[in-house]
Structure formats: C-alpha cells, structure tokens
mmCIF file with all atom_site columns, C-alpha atoms in Angstrom:
data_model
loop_
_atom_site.group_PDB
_atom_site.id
_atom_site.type_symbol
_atom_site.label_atom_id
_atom_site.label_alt_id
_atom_site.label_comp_id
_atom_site.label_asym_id
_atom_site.label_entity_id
_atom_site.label_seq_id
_atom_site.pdbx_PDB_ins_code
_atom_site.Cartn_x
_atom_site.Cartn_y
_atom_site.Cartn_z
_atom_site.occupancy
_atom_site.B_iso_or_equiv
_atom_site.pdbx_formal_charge
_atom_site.auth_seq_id
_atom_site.auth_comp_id
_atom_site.auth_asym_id
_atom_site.auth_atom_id
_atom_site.pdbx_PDB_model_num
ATOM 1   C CA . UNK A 1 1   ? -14.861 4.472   -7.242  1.00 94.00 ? 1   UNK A CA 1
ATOM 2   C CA . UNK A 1 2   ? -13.933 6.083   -10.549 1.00 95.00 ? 2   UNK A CA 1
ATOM 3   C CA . UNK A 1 3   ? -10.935 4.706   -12.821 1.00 95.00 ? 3   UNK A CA 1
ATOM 4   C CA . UNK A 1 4   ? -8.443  7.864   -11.807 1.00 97.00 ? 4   UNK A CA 1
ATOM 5   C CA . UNK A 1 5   ? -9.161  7.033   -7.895  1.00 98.00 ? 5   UNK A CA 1
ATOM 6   C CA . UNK A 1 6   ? -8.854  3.764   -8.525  1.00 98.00 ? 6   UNK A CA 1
ATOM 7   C CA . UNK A 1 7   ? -5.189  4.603   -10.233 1.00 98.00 ? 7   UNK A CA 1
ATOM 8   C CA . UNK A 1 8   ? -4.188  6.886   -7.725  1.00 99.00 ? 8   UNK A CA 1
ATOM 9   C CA . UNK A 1 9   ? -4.902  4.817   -4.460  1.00 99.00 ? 9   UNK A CA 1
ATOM 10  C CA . UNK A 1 10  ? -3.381  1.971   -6.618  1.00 99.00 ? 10  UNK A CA 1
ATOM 11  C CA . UNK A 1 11  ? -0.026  4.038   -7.351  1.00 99.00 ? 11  UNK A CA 1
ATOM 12  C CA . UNK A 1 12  ? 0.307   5.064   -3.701  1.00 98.00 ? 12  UNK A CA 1
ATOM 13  C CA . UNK A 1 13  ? 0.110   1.304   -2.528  1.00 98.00 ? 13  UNK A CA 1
ATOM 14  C CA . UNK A 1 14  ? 2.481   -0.007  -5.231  1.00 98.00 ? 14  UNK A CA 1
ATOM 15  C CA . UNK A 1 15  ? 4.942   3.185   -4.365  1.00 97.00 ? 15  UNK A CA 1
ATOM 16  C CA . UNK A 1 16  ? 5.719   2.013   -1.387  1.00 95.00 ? 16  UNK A CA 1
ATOM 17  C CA . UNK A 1 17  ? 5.203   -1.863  -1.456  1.00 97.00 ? 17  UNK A CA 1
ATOM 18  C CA . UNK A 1 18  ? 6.935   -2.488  -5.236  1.00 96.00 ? 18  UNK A CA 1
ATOM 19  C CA . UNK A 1 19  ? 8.330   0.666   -6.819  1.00 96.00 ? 19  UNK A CA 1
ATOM 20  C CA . UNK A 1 20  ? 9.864   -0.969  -9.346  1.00 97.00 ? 20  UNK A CA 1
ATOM 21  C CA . UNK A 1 21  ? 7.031   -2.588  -10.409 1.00 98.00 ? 21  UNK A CA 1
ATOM 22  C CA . UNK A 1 22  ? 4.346   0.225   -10.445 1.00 98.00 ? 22  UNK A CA 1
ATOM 23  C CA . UNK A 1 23  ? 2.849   0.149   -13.788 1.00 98.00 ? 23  UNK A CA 1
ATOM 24  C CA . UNK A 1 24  ? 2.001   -3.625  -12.848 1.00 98.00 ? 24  UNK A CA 1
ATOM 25  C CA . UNK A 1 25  ? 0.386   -2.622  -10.019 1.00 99.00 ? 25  UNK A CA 1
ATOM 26  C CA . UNK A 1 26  ? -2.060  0.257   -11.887 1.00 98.00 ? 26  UNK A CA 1
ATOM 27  C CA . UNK A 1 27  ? -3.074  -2.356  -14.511 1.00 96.00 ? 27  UNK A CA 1
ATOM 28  C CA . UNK A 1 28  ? -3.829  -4.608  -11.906 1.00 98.00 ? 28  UNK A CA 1
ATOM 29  C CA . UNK A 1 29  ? -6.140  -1.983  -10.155 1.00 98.00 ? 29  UNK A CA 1
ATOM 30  C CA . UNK A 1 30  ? -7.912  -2.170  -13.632 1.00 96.00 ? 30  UNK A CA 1
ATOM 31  C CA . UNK A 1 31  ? -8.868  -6.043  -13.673 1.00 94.00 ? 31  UNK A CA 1
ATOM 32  C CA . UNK A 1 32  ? -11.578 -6.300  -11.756 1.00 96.00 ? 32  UNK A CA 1
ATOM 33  C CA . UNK A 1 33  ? -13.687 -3.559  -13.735 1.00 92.00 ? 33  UNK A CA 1
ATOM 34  C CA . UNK A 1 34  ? -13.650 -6.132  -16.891 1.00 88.00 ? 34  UNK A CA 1
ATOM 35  C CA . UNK A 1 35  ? -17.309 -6.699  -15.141 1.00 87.00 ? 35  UNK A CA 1
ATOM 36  C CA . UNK A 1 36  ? -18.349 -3.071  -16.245 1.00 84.00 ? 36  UNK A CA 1
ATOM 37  C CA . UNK A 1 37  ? -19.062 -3.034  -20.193 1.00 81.00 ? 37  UNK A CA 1
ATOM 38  C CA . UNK A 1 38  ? -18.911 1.203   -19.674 1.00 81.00 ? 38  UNK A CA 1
ATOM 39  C CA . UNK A 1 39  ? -15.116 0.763   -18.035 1.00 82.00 ? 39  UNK A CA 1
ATOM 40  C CA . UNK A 1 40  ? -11.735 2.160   -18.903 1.00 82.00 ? 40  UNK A CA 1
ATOM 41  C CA . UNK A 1 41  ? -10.017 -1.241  -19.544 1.00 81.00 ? 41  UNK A CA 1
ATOM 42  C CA . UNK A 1 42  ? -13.075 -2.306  -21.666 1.00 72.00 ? 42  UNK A CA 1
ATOM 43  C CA . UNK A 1 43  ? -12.928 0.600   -23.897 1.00 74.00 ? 43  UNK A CA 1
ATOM 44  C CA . UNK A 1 44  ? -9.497  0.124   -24.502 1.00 74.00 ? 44  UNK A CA 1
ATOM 45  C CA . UNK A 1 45  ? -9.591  -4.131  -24.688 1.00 73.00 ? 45  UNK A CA 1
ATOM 46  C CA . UNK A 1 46  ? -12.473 -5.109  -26.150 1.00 70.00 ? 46  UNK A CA 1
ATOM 47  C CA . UNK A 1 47  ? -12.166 -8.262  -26.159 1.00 68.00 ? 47  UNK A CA 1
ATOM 48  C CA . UNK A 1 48  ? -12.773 -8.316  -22.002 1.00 71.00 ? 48  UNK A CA 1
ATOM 49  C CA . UNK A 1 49  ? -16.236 -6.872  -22.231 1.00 72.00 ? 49  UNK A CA 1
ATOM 50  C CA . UNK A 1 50  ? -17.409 -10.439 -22.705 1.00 76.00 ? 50  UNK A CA 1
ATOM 51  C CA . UNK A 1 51  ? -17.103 -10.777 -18.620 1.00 74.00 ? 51  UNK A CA 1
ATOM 52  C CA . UNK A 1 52  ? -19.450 -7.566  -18.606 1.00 72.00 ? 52  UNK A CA 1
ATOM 53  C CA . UNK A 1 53  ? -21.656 -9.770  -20.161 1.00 73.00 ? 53  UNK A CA 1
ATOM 54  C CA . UNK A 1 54  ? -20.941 -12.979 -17.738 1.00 76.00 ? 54  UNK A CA 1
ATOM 55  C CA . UNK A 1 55  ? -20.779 -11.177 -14.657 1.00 75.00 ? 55  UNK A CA 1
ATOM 56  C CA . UNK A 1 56  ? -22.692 -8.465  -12.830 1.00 73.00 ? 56  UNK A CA 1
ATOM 57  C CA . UNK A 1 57  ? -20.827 -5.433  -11.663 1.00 82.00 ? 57  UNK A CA 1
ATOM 58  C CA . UNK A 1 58  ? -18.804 -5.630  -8.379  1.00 86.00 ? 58  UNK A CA 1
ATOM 59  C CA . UNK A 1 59  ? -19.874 -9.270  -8.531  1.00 86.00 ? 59  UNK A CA 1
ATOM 60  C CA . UNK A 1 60  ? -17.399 -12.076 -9.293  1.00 92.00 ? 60  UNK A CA 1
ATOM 61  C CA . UNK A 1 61  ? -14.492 -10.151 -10.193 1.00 94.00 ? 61  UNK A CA 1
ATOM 62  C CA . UNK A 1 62  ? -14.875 -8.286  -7.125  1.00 95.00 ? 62  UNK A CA 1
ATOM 63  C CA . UNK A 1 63  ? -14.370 -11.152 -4.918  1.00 97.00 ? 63  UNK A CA 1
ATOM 64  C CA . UNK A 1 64  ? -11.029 -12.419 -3.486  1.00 97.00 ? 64  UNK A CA 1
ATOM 65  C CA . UNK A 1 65  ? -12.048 -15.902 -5.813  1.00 97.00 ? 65  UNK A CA 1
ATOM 66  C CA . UNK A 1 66  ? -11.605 -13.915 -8.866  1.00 96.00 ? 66  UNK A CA 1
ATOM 67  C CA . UNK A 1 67  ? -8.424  -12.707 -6.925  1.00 97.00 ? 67  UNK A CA 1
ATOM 68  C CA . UNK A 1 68  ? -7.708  -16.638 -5.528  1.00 98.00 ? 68  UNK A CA 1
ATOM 69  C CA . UNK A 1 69  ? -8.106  -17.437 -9.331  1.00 97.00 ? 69  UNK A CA 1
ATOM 70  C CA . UNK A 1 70  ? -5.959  -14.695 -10.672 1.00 96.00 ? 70  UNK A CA 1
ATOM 71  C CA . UNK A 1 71  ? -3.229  -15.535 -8.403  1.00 98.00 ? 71  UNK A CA 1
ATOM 72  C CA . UNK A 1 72  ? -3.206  -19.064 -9.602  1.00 98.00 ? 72  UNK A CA 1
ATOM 73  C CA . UNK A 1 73  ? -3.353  -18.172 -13.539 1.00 97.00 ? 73  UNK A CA 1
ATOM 74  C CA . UNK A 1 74  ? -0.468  -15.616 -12.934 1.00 97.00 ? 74  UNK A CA 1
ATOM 75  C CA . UNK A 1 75  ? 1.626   -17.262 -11.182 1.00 98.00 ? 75  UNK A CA 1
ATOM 76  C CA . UNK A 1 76  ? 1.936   -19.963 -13.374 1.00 98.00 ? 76  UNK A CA 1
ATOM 77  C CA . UNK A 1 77  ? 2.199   -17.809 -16.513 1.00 97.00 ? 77  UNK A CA 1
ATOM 78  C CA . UNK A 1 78  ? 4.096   -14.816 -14.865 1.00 96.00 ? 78  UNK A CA 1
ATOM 79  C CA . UNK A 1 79  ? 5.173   -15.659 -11.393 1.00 98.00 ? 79  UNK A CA 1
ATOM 80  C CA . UNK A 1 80  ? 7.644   -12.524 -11.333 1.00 98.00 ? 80  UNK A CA 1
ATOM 81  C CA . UNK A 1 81  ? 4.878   -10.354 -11.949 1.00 98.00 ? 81  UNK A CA 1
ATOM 82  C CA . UNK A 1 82  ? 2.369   -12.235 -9.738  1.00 98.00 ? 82  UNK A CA 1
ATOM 83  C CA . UNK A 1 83  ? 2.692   -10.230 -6.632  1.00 98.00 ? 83  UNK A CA 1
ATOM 84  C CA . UNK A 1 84  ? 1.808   -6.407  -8.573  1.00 98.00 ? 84  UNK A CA 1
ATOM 85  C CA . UNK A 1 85  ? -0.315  -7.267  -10.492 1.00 98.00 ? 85  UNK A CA 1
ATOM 86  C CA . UNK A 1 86  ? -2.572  -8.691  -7.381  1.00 98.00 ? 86  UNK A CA 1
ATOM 87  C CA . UNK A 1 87  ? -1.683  -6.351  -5.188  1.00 98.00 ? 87  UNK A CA 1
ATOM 88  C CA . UNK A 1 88  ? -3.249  -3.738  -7.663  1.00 99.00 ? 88  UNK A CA 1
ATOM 89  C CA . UNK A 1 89  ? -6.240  -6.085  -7.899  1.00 98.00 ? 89  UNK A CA 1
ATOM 90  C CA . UNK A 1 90  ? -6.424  -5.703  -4.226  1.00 98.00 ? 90  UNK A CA 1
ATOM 91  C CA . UNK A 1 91  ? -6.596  -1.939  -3.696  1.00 99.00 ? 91  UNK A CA 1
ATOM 92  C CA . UNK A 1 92  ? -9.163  -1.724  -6.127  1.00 98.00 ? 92  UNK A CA 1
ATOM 93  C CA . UNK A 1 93  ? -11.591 -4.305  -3.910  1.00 98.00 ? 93  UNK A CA 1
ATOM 94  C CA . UNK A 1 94  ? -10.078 -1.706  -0.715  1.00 98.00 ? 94  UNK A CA 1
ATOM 95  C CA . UNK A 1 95  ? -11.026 1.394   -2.083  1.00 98.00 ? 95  UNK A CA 1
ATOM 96  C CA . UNK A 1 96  ? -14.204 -0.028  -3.404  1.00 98.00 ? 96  UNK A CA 1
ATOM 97  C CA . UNK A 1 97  ? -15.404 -1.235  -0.273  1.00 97.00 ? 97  UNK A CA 1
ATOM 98  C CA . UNK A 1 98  ? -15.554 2.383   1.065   1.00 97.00 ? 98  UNK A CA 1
ATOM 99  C CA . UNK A 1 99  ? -18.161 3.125   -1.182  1.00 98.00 ? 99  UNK A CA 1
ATOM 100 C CA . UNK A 1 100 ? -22.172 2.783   -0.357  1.00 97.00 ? 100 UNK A CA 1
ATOM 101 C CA . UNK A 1 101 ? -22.039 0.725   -2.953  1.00 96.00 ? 101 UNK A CA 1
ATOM 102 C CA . UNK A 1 102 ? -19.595 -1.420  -1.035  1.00 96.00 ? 102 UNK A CA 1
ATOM 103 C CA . UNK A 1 103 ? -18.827 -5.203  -2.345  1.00 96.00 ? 103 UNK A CA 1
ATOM 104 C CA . UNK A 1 104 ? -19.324 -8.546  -1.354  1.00 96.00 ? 104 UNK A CA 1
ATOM 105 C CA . UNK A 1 105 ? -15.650 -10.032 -0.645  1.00 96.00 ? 105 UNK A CA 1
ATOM 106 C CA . UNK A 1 106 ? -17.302 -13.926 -0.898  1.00 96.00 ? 106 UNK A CA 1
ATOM 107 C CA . UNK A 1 107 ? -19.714 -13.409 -3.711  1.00 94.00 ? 107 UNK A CA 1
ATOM 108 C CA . UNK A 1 108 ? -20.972 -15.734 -4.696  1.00 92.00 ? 108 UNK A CA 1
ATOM 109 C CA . UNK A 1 109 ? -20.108 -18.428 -1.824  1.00 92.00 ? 109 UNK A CA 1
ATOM 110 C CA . UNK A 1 110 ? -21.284 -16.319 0.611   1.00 90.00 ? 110 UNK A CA 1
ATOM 111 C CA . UNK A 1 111 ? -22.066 -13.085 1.913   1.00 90.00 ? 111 UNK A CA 1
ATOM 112 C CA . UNK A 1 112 ? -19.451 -10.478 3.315   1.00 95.00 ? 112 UNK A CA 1
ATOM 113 C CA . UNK A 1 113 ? -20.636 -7.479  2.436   1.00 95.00 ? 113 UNK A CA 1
ATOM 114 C CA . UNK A 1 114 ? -18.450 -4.345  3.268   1.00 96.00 ? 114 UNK A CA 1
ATOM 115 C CA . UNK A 1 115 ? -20.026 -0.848  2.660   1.00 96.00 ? 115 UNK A CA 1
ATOM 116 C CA . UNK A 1 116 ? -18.875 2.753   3.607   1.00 96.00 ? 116 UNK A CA 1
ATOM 117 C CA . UNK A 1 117 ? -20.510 6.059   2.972   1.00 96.00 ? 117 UNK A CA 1
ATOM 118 C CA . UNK A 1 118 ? -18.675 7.510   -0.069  1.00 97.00 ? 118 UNK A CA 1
ATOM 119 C CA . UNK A 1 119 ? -20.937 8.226   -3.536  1.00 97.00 ? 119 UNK A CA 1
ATOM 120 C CA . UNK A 1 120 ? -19.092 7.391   -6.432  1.00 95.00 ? 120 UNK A CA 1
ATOM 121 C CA . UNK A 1 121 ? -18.287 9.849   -8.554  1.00 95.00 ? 121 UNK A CA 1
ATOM 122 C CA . UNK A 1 122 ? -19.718 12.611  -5.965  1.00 97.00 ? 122 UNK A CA 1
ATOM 123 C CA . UNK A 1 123 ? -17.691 15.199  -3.811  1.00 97.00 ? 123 UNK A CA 1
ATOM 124 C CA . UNK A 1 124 ? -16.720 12.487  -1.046  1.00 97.00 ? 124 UNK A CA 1
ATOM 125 C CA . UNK A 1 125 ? -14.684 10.645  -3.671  1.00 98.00 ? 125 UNK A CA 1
ATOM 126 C CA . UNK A 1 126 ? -13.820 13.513  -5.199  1.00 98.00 ? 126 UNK A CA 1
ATOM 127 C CA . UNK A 1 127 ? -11.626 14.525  -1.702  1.00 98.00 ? 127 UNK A CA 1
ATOM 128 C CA . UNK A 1 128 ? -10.473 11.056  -1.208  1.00 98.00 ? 128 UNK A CA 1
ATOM 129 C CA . UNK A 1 129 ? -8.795  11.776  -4.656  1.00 98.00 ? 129 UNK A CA 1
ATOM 130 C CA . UNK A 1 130 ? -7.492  15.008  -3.814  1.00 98.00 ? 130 UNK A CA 1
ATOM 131 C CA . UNK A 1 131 ? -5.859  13.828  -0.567  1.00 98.00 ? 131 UNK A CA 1
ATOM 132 C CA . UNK A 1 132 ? -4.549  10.468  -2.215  1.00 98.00 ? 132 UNK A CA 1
ATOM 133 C CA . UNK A 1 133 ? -2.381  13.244  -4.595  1.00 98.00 ? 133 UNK A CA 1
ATOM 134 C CA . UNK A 1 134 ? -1.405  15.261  -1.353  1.00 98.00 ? 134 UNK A CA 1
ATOM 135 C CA . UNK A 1 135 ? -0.299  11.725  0.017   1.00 98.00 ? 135 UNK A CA 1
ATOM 136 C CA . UNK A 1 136 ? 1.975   10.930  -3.266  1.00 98.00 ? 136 UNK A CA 1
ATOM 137 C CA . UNK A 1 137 ? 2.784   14.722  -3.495  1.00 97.00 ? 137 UNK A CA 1
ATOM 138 C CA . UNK A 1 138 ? 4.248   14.427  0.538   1.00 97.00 ? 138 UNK A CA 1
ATOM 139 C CA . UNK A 1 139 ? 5.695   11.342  -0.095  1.00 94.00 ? 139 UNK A CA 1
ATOM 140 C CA . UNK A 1 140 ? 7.773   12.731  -2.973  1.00 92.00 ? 140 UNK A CA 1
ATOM 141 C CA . UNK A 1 141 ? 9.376   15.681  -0.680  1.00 90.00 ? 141 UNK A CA 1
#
C-alpha cells in the first residue's frame, strides 16, 4: 500500500482504539517503510535509509520481530507512548498483507506468508482508500 492508505487505515484504527494519541499512531504506521530507500519517512529522515540498505523491502521490518523488537526498545525509552506507536506499526503489516504483494509475518525465522489481491498503487487500493475516508467521514456524524 501507498503512504496516504497507509495513514488513513492507520488514523481510523488509532480513532477508535487511542484518540488521544493519534499522531503516535500515524508515525507508527510509517516505521516499517524505513526498509524502502524511495519512502515518505526516508525522504523526510534521512538518516533511516541506512535500513533500506540493510534490509529488503517488506522484509525484516515487516515482521512482528521488528515489531517484538520495537516494543521492547519503546517501552523502555517511552513506555507511555509504547502502545500507539505499535499499534500504528501494526496496521501498516494489516493493510499490507491485503496486497499481492502480501508479507511474510515470520521473516526471516520462518515462513507465514499472507497475500490478498489488491495492486498497489492501482484502482483496488485506490477504493480501499476512498472507503477508509467514507469510514472516518461516518464515524465523524
């Protein structure tokens, strides 16, 4: 999935699980891209493209170790913000998954692959995004 899908599913998780923590929750959607020298969060923090250069894409940081690991780190540093900041990590491998694409939840122990039909970037995503803002839009009324 693209970065604004990835935002959007993220938001409407976070809206309803931690409100009050929200914009945790987005940048957390954002972490595990740090594997794509081309993303969002690597244009704007350069100095994470390093892991585009240690990791293949939806590899490592698209495994629930990177998210196991994560957890750890963050909870030790910033334990209040643990919880958003995974759970925005965690929609991102979600919405991922649904993608042909898919991603490998156990990479690299193991294989658990998880796959859907939707192209990134092509007009399947491009309705899941469009009925993710209906979703927030309803949920607002």
């Amino acid at each position: 999935m693209l970065f604004y899908t990835h935002l959007t599913f993220a938001f409407l998780v976070g809206m309803y699980l931690i409100p009050s923590q929200i914009l945790l929750v987005l940048i957390g959607s954002m972490i595990p891209d740090i594997d794509n020298a081309n993303s969002r969060v690597n244009r704007g923090l350069k100095i994470t493209t390093i892991f585009s250069y240690l990791f293949k894409h939806r590899g490592f940081t698209h495994s629930i170790w990177f998210g196991f690991g994560l957890f750890i780190l963050l909870n030790s540093i910033l334990p209040q913000y643990t919880f958003a900041l995974v759970l925005g990590f965690a929609s991102h491998l979600v919405i991922d998954s649904i993608t042909k694409k898919g991603i490998n939840f156990l990479y690299p122990v193991a294989r658990f692959h998880v796959s859907g039909f939707i192209e990134t970037g092509k007009g399947g995503e491009k309705l899941i995004l469009i009925l993710l803002i209906i979703a927030i839009g309803i949920s607002f009324m």
